[in-house]
Tab-separated table of C-alpha atoms and ligand atoms in Angstrom:
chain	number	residue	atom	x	y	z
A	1	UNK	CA	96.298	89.380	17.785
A	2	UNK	CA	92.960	88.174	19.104
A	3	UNK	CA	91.582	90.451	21.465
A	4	UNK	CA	90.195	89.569	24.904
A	5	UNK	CA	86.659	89.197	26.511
A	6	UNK	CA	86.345	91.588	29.701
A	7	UNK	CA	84.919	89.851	32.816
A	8	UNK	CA	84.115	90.735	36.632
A	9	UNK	CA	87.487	89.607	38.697
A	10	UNK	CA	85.530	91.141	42.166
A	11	UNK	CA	82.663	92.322	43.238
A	12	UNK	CA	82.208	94.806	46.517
A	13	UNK	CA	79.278	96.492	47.879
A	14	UNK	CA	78.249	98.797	50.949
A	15	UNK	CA	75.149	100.108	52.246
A	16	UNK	CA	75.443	102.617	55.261
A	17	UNK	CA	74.228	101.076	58.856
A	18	UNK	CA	71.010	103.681	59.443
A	19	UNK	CA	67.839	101.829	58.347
A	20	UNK	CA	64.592	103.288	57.979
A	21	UNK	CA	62.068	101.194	57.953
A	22	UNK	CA	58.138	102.025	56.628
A	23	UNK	CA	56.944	102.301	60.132
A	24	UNK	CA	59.613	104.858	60.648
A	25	UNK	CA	58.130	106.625	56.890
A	26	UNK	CA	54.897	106.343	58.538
A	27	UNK	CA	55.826	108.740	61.188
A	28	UNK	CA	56.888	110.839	59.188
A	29	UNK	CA	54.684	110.956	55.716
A	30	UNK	CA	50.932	110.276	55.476
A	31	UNK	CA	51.909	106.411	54.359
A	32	UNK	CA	51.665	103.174	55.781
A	33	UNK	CA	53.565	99.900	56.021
A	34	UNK	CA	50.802	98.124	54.128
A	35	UNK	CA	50.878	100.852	51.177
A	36	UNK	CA	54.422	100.624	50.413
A	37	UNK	CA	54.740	96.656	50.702
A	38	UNK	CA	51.929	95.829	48.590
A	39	UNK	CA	52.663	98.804	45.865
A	40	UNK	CA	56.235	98.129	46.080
A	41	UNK	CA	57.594	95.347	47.518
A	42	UNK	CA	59.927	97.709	50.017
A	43	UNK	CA	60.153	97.378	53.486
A	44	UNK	CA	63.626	98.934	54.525
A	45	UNK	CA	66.339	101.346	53.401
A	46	UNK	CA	69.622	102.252	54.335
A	47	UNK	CA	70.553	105.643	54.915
A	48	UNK	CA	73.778	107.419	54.430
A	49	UNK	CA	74.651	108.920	57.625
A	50	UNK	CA	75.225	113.132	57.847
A	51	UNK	CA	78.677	112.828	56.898
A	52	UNK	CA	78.722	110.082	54.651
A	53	UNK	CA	78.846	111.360	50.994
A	54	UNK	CA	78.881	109.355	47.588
A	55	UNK	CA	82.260	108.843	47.272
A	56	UNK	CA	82.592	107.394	51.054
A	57	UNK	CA	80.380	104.566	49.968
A	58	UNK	CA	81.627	104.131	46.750
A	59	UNK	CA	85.081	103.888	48.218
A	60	UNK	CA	84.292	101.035	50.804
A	61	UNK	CA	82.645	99.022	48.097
A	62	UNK	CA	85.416	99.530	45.528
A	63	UNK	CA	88.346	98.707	48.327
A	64	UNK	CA	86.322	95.480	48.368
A	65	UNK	CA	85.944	94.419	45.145
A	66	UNK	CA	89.830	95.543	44.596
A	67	UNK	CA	90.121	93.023	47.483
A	68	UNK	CA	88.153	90.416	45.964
A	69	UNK	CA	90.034	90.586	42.884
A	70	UNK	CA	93.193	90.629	44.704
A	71	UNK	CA	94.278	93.456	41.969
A	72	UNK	CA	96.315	96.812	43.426
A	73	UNK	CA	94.895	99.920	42.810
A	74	UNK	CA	97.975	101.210	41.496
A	75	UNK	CA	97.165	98.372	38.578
A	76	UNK	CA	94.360	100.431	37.907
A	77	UNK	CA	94.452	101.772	34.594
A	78	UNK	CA	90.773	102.999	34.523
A	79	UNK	CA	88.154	104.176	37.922
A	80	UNK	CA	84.392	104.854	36.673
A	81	UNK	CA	81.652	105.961	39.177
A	82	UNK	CA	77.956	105.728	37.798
A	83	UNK	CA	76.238	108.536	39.836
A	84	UNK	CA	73.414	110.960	40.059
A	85	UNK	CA	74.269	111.979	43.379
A	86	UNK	CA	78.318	112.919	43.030
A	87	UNK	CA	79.778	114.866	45.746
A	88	UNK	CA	79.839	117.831	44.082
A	89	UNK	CA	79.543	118.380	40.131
A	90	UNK	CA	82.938	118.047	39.623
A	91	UNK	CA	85.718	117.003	40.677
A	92	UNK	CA	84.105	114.099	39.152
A	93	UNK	CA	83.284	111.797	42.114
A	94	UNK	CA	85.619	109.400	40.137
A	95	UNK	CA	88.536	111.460	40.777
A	96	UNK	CA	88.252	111.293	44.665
A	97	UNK	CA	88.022	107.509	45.002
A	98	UNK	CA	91.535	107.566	42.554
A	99	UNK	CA	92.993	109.449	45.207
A	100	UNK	CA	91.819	107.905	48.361
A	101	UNK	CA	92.502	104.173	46.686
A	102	UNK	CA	95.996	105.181	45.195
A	103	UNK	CA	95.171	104.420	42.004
A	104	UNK	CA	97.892	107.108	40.898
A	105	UNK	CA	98.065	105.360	36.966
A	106	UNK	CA	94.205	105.257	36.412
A	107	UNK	CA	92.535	107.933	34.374
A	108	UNK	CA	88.788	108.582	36.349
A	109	UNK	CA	85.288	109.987	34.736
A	110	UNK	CA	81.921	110.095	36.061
A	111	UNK	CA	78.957	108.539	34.131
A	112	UNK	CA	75.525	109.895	34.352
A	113	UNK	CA	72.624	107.709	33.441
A	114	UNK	CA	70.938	107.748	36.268
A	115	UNK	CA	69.442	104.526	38.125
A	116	UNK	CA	71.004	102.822	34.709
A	117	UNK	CA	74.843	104.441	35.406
A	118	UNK	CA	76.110	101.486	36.346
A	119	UNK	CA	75.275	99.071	33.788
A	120	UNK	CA	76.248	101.806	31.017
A	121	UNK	CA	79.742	101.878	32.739
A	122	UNK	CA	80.132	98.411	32.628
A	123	UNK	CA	79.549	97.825	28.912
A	124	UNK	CA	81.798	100.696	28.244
A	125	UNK	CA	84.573	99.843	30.140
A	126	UNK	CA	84.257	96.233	29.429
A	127	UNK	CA	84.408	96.976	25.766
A	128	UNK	CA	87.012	99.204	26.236
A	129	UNK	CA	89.339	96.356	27.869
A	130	UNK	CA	88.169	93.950	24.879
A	131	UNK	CA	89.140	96.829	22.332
A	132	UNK	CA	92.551	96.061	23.917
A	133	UNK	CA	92.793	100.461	24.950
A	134	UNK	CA	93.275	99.351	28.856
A	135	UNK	CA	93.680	96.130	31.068
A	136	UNK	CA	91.925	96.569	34.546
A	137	UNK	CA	89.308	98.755	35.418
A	138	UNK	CA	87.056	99.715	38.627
A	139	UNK	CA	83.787	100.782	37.787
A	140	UNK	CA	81.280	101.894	40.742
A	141	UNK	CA	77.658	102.306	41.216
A	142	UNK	CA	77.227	104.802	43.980
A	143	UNK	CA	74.464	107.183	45.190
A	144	UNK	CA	73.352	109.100	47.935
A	145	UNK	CA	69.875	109.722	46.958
A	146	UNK	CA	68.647	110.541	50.235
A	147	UNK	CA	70.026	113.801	49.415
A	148	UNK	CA	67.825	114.927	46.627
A	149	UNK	CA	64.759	113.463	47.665
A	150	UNK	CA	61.830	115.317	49.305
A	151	UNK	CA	61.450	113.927	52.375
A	152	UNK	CA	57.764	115.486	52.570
A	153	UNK	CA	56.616	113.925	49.219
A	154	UNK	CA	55.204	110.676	50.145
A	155	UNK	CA	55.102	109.360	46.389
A	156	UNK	CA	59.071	109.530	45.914
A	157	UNK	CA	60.186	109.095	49.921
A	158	UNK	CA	59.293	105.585	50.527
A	159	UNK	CA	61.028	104.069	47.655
A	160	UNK	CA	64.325	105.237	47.849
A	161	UNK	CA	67.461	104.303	49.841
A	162	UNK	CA	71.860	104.565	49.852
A	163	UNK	CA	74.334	102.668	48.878
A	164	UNK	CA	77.714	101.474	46.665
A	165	UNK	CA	78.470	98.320	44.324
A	166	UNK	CA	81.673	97.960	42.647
A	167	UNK	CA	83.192	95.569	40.101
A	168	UNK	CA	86.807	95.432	39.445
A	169	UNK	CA	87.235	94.318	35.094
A	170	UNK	CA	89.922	92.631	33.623
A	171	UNK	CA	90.542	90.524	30.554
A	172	UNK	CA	89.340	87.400	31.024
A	173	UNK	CA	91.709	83.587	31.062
A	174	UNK	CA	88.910	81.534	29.324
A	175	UNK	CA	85.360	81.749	28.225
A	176	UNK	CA	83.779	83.782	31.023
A	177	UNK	CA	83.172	87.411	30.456
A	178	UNK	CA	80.806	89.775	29.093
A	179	UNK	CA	79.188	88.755	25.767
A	180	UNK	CA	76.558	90.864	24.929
A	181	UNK	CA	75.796	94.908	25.979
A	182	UNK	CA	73.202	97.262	24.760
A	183	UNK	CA	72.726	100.796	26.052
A	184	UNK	CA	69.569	102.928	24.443
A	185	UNK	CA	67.801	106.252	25.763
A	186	UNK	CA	64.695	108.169	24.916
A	187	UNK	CA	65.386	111.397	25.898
A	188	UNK	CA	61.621	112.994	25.117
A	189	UNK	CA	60.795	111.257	28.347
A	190	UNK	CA	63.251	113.520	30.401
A	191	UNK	CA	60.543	115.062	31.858
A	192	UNK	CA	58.853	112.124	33.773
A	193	UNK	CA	62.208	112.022	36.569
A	194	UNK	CA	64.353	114.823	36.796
A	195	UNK	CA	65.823	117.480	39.000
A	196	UNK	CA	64.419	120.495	37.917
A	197	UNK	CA	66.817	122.654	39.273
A	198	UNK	CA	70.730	123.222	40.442
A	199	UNK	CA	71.739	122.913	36.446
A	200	UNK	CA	72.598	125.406	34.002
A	201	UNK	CA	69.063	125.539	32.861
A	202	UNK	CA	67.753	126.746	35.703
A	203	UNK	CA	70.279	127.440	38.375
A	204	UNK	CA	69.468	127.045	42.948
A	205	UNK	CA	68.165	130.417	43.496
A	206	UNK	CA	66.048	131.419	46.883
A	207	UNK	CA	62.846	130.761	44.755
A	208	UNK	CA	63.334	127.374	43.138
A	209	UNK	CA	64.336	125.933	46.450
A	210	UNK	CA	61.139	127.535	48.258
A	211	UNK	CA	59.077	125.171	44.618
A	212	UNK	CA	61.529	122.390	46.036
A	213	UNK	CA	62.844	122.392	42.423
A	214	UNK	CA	66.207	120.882	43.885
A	215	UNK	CA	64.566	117.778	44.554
A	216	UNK	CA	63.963	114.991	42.530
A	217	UNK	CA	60.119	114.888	40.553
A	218	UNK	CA	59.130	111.492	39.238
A	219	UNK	CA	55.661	110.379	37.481
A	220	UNK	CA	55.511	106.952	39.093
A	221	UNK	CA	52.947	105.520	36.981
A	222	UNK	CA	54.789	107.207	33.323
A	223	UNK	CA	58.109	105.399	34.640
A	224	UNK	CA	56.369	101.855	35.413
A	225	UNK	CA	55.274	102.153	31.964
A	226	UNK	CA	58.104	103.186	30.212
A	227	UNK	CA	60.061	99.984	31.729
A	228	UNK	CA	57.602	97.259	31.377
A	229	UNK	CA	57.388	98.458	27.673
A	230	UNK	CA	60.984	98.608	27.088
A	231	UNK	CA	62.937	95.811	29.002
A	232	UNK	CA	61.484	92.474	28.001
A	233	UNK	CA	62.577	93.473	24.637
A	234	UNK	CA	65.831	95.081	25.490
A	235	UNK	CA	66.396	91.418	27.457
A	236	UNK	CA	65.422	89.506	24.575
A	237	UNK	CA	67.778	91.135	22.344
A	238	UNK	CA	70.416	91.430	24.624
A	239	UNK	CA	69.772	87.638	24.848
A	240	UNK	CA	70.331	87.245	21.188
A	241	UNK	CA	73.339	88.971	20.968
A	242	UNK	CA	74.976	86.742	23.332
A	243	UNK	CA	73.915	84.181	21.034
A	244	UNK	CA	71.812	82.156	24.047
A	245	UNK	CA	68.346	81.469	24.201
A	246	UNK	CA	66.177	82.653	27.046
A	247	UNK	CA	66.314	79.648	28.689
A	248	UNK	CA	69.722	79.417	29.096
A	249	UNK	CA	69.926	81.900	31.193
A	250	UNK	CA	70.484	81.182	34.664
A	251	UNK	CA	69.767	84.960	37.008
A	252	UNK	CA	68.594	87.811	35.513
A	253	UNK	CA	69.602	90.926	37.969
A	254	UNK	CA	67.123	93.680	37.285
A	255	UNK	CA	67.341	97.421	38.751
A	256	UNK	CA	65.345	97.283	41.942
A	257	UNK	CA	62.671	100.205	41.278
A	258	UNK	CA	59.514	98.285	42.269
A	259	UNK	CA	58.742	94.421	43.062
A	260	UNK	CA	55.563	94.913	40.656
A	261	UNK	CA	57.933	96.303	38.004
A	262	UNK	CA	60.220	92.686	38.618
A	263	UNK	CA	57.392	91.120	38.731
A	264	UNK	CA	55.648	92.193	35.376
A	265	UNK	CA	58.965	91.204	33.378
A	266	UNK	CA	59.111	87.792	34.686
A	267	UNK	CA	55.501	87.541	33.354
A	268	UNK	CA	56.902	89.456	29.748
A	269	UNK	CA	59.484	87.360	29.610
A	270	UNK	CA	57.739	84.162	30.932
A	271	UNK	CA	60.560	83.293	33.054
A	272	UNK	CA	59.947	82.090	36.605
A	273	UNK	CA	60.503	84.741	39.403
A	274	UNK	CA	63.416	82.966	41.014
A	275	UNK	CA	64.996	83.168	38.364
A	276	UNK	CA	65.103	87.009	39.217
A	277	UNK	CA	67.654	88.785	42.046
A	278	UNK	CA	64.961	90.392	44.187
A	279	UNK	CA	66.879	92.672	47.219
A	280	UNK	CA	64.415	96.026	46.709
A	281	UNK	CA	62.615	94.482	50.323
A	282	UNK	CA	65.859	95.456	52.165
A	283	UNK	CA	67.301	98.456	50.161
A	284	UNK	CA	64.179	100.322	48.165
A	285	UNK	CA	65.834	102.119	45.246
A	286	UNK	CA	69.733	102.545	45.092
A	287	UNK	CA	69.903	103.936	41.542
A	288	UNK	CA	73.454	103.180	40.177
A	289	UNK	CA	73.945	101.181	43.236
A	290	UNK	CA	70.833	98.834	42.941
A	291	UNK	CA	72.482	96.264	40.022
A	292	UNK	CA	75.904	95.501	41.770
A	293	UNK	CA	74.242	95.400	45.190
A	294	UNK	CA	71.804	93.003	43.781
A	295	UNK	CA	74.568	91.032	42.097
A	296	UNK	CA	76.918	90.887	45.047
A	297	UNK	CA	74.429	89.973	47.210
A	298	UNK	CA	73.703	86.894	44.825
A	299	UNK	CA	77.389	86.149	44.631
A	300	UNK	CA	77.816	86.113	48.169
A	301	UNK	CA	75.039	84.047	49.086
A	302	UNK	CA	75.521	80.981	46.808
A	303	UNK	CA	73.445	81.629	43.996
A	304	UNK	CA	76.219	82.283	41.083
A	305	UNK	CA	78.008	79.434	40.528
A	306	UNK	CA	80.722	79.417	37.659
A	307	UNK	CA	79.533	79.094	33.793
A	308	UNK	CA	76.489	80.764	34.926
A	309	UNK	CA	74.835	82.789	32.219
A	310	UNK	CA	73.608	85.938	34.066
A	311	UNK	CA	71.941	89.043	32.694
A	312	UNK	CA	71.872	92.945	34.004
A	313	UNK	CA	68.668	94.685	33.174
A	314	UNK	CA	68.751	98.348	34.403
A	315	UNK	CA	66.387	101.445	33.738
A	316	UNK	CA	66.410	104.866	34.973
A	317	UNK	CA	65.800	108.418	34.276
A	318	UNK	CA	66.503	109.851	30.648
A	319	UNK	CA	64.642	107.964	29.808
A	320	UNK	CA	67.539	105.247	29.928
A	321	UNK	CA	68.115	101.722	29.398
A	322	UNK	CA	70.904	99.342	29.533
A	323	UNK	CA	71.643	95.502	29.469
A	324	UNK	CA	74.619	92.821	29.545
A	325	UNK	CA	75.014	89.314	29.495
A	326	UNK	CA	77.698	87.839	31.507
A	327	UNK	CA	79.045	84.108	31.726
A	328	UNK	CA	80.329	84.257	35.115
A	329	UNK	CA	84.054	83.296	36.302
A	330	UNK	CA	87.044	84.791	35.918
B	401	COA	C1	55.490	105.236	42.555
B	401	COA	C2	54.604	104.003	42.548
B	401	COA	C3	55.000	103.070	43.657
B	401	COA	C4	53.170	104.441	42.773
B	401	COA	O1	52.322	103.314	42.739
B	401	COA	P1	50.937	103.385	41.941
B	401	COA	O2	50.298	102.077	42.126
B	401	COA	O3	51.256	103.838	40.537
B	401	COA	O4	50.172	104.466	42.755
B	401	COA	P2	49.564	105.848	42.229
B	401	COA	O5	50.638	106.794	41.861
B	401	COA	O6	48.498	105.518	41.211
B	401	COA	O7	48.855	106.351	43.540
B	401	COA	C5	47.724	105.697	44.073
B	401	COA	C6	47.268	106.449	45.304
B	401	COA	O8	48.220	106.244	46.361
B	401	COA	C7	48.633	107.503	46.864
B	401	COA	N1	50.003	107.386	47.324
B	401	COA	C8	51.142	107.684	46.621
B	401	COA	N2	52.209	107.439	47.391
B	401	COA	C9	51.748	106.964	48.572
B	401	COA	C10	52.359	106.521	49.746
B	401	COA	N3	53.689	106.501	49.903
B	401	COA	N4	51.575	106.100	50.758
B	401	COA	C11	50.240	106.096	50.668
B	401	COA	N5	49.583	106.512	49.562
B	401	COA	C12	50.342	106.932	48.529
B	401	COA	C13	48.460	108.469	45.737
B	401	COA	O9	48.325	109.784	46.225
B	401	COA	C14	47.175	107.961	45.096
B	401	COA	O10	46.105	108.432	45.861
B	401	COA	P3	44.734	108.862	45.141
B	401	COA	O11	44.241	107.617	44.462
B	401	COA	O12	43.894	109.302	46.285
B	401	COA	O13	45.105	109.950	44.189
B	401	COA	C15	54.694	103.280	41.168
B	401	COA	O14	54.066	104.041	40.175
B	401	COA	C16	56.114	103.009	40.773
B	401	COA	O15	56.848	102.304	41.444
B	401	COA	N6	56.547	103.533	39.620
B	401	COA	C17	57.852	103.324	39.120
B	401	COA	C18	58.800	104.205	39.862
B	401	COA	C19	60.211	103.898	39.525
B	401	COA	O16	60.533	102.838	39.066
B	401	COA	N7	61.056	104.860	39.756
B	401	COA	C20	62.460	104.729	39.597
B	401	COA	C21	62.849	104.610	38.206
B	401	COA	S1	64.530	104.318	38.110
């Protein structure tokens, strides 16, 4: 029996109306418009209104891409939702989108990897479908980090914003598909992004929400590091394993942390910027959501054409890492 390639049958993505742009930060944090451009390439986010949770966004993008598809979610066999921001810890954010879509036959899980949740669902679901254990799959990148950030702390504020991508999987009819995935961690760099508190270790009490241990700490400058040392390599290997040669590769889609960060690979990698799906301007830092907004955005604007060979590149906090190559069609 020869067993198939997965591939991307739809995409879908959402981002919630409310903008905030860094005049609006300005007024609010001792920051500028000038600071956050030039140190980050961000200029506006979208924000989730009050009653808009995770799994509100993820649904909208995930009807989409079920759309796109044109697959029922009652053909569902399998829902994923890459999140650090679920609606609560569990029922697994995963589980509410299976209800609210009707996909009554799918089994649903939550994947935490943070900013790189999505891309670590997509290699394991894709392999899963090319193992031949289901046949369709919707896996989401959603987050509502508005809700964990300190709106006070002017280093983490400005470079964060909502939002949902969604792919829909399926075997694939030809030669398209995914053919190359690799997921790593280093977990001794935990500490330089994390939410102290709301966890077992250290559960919300009166006191750690007075120390703001609820909301998300990040060492800017440790992360920047940690990525520019890691993902050229974890590219070029990824590369390899899809048997292509860098220049063969047509759009690399990188998480969206920082334009400097995108900016510093395409030097690594000595591939030209356009080469590179650059949104962060428009949407800051959408965690899970960053790589299928990114990717949807491309689709829907002209830039993937099929045969394309197209690479995800995503880090996060974990330390994680995670990358696939793709040759796009279905
Ligand atoms: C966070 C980040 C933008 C900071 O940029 P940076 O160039 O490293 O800036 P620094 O942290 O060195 O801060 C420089 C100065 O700007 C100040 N500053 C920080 N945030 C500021 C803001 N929003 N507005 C104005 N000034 C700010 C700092 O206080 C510091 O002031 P000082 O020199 O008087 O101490 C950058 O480190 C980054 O993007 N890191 C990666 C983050 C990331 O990818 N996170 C997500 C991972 S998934």
């Amino acid at each position: 029996m020869t067993l198939p390639r997965a591939t991307i049958l739809g995409l879908g993505a959402y981002a919630p109306p409310q903008v905030l742009t860094n005049e609006d930060l300005a007024r609010m944090v001792d920051t500028s418009d000038e600071w956050i451009t030039k140190r980050t390439g961000i200029k506006r986010r979208h924000i989730a209104g009050p009653d808009q949770t995770t799994s509100d966004l993820a649904l909208i993008a995930a009807q989409q891409a079920l759309e796109a598809a044109r697959v029922r979610a009652q053909d569902l066999d399998l829902v994923v939702v890459g999140t650090a921001t679920p609606d609560m810890f569990f029922p697994a954010t995963a589980c509410l989108i299976q209800d609210r879509l009707g996909a009554s036959r799918a089994g649903a899980f939550d994947l935490l990897a943070a900013c790189s949740s999505f891309v670590y669902a997509l290699i394991c679901t894709s392999q899963l479908i090319a193992a031949g254990a289901i046949r369709t799959a919707l896996v989401v990148g959603a987050e509502t980090l508005s809700r964990l950030i300190d709106w006070d702390d002017r280093r983490t504020c400005v470079l964060i914003g909502d939002g949902a991508g969604a792919a829909v999987l399926g075997p694939s009819t030809g030669a398209f598909g995914m053919y190359g995935g690799l997921v790593g961690a280093d977990g001794s760099a935990g500490d330089v992004l994390k939410v102290p508190a709301g966890g077992s270790r250290m559960p919300i009490t009166v006191d750690a929400i007075e120390r703001k241990l609820h909301r998300a700490y990040m060492d800017g400058q440790a992360v920047f590091k940690l990525a520019v040392r890691t993902i050229p390599g974890l590219i070029h290997k990824t590369v390899a394993q899809a048997g292509w040669t860098m220049d063969q590769v047509n759009l690399i889609v990188p998480h969206q942390a920082n334009l400097r960060i995108i900016e510093a690979l395409a030097s690594q990698l000595d591939v030209p910027l356009e080469r590179f799906v650059v949104n962060i301007q428009e949407y800051g830092n959408t965690s899970a959501a960053s790589i299928p907004l990114a990717l949807y955005e491309a689709v829907q604007s002209g830039r993937v054409h099929e045969g394309d060979r197209i690479v995800l590149a995503a880090f996060g906090g974990g330390f994680t890492y995670a990358a696939c190559a793709w040759v796009w069609g279905s």
